[in-house]
Amino acid sequence: MKKTLIIGASTNPERYSYKAAHKLKQYGHDIVNVGLKKGEVAGVAIESMGPIHADIDTITMYVGEANQKGYMDYILATKPKRIIFNPGAENPELAALANKLGIDTENACTLVLLSTGQY
């Protein structure tokens, strides 16, 4: 299973990051929730950006490009195998930096990838 770090985690059931957290857990993936507000999603606490998780396979982005600047060093230091930029979170600058470090990037929807067996 692919341990996934969700950036933009939310306790709001209407948010796609919330839905993705539950779907990832349903499919057996371990998750790390990172967000601005404290709480819990899919049985996992939302933490603030801080300690680097060295065992992350995938980062799935639910923060728009304008708000990603503060996350860029954290994301790159995590050294995931890939970053999924969900709709509205596409970021060519971050994708280029990640690709230079050997990190795969996709403009895709985590929910669709899971439900179609492409995750």
PDB file of C-alpha atoms in Angstrom, residues 12-67:
ATOM      1  CA  ASN A  12     -15.387  19.325   6.421  1.00  0.00           C
ATOM      2  CA  PRO A  13     -17.191  16.353   4.810  1.00  0.00           C
ATOM      3  CA  GLU A  14     -17.906  18.499   1.729  1.00  0.00           C
ATOM      4  CA  ARG A  15     -14.193  18.950   0.950  1.00  0.00           C
ATOM      5  CA  TYR A  16     -12.494  16.603  -1.496  1.00  0.00           C
ATOM      6  CA  SER A  17      -9.519  16.160   0.837  1.00  0.00           C
ATOM      7  CA  TYR A  18     -11.928  14.748   3.436  1.00  0.00           C
ATOM      8  CA  LYS A  19     -13.430  12.371   0.888  1.00  0.00           C
ATOM      9  CA  ALA A  20      -9.980  11.317  -0.322  1.00  0.00           C
ATOM     10  CA  ALA A  21      -8.803  10.565   3.234  1.00  0.00           C
ATOM     11  CA  HIS A  22     -11.745   8.210   3.770  1.00  0.00           C
ATOM     12  CA  LYS A  23     -11.374   6.593   0.346  1.00  0.00           C
ATOM     13  CA  LEU A  24      -7.621   6.068   0.824  1.00  0.00           C
ATOM     14  CA  LYS A  25      -8.252   4.382   4.187  1.00  0.00           C
ATOM     15  CA  GLN A  26     -11.052   2.303   2.621  1.00  0.00           C
ATOM     16  CA  TYR A  27      -8.558   1.049   0.030  1.00  0.00           C
ATOM     17  CA  GLY A  28      -6.052   0.149   2.766  1.00  0.00           C
ATOM     18  CA  HIS A  29      -3.601   3.039   2.412  1.00  0.00           C
ATOM     19  CA  ASP A  30      -2.005   4.642   5.461  1.00  0.00           C
ATOM     20  CA  ILE A  31      -2.441   8.414   5.503  1.00  0.00           C
ATOM     21  CA  VAL A  32      -0.884  11.478   7.077  1.00  0.00           C
ATOM     22  CA  ASN A  33      -3.161  14.520   7.256  1.00  0.00           C
ATOM     23  CA  VAL A  34      -1.580  17.976   7.062  1.00  0.00           C
ATOM     24  CA  GLY A  35      -3.769  21.046   7.326  1.00  0.00           C
ATOM     25  CA  LEU A  36      -4.278  24.407   8.950  1.00  0.00           C
ATOM     26  CA  LYS A  37      -7.014  23.467  11.423  1.00  0.00           C
ATOM     27  CA  LYS A  38      -6.711  20.810  14.097  1.00  0.00           C
ATOM     28  CA  GLY A  39      -9.068  17.874  14.033  1.00  0.00           C
ATOM     29  CA  GLU A  40      -9.293  14.334  12.798  1.00  0.00           C
ATOM     30  CA  VAL A  41     -10.149  12.806   9.437  1.00  0.00           C
ATOM     31  CA  ALA A  42     -10.645   9.095   8.790  1.00  0.00           C
ATOM     32  CA  GLY A  43      -9.344   8.330  12.284  1.00  0.00           C
ATOM     33  CA  VAL A  44      -6.070  10.221  11.738  1.00  0.00           C
ATOM     34  CA  ALA A  45      -5.235  13.544  13.405  1.00  0.00           C
ATOM     35  CA  ILE A  46      -4.598  16.586  11.240  1.00  0.00           C
ATOM     36  CA  GLU A  47      -1.117  17.841  11.951  1.00  0.00           C
ATOM     37  CA  SER A  48       0.527  21.084  11.006  1.00  0.00           C
ATOM     38  CA  MET A  49       3.448  21.139   8.636  1.00  0.00           C
ATOM     39  CA  GLY A  50       6.393  20.131  10.740  1.00  0.00           C
ATOM     40  CA  PRO A  51       8.264  16.880  11.042  1.00  0.00           C
ATOM     41  CA  ILE A  52       9.310  15.353   7.731  1.00  0.00           C
ATOM     42  CA  HIS A  53       7.795  11.928   7.112  1.00  0.00           C
ATOM     43  CA  ALA A  54      10.497   9.891   5.379  1.00  0.00           C
ATOM     44  CA  ASP A  55       8.209   7.008   4.375  1.00  0.00           C
ATOM     45  CA  ILE A  56       5.731   8.802   2.090  1.00  0.00           C
ATOM     46  CA  ASP A  57       5.006   7.272  -1.306  1.00  0.00           C
ATOM     47  CA  THR A  58       2.526   9.888  -2.523  1.00  0.00           C
ATOM     48  CA  ILE A  59       1.611  13.452  -1.653  1.00  0.00           C
ATOM     49  CA  THR A  60      -1.864  14.434  -2.778  1.00  0.00           C
ATOM     50  CA  MET A  61      -2.400  18.186  -3.015  1.00  0.00           C
ATOM     51  CA  TYR A  62      -5.647  19.912  -2.104  1.00  0.00           C
ATOM     52  CA  VAL A  63      -4.176  23.415  -1.725  1.00  0.00           C
ATOM     53  CA  GLY A  64      -4.272  25.861  -4.632  1.00  0.00           C
ATOM     54  CA  GLU A  65      -1.076  27.037  -6.297  1.00  0.00           C
ATOM     55  CA  ALA A  66      -1.196  30.474  -4.630  1.00  0.00           C
ATOM     56  CA  ASN A  67      -1.159  28.854  -1.184  1.00  0.00           C
TER      57      ASN A  67
END
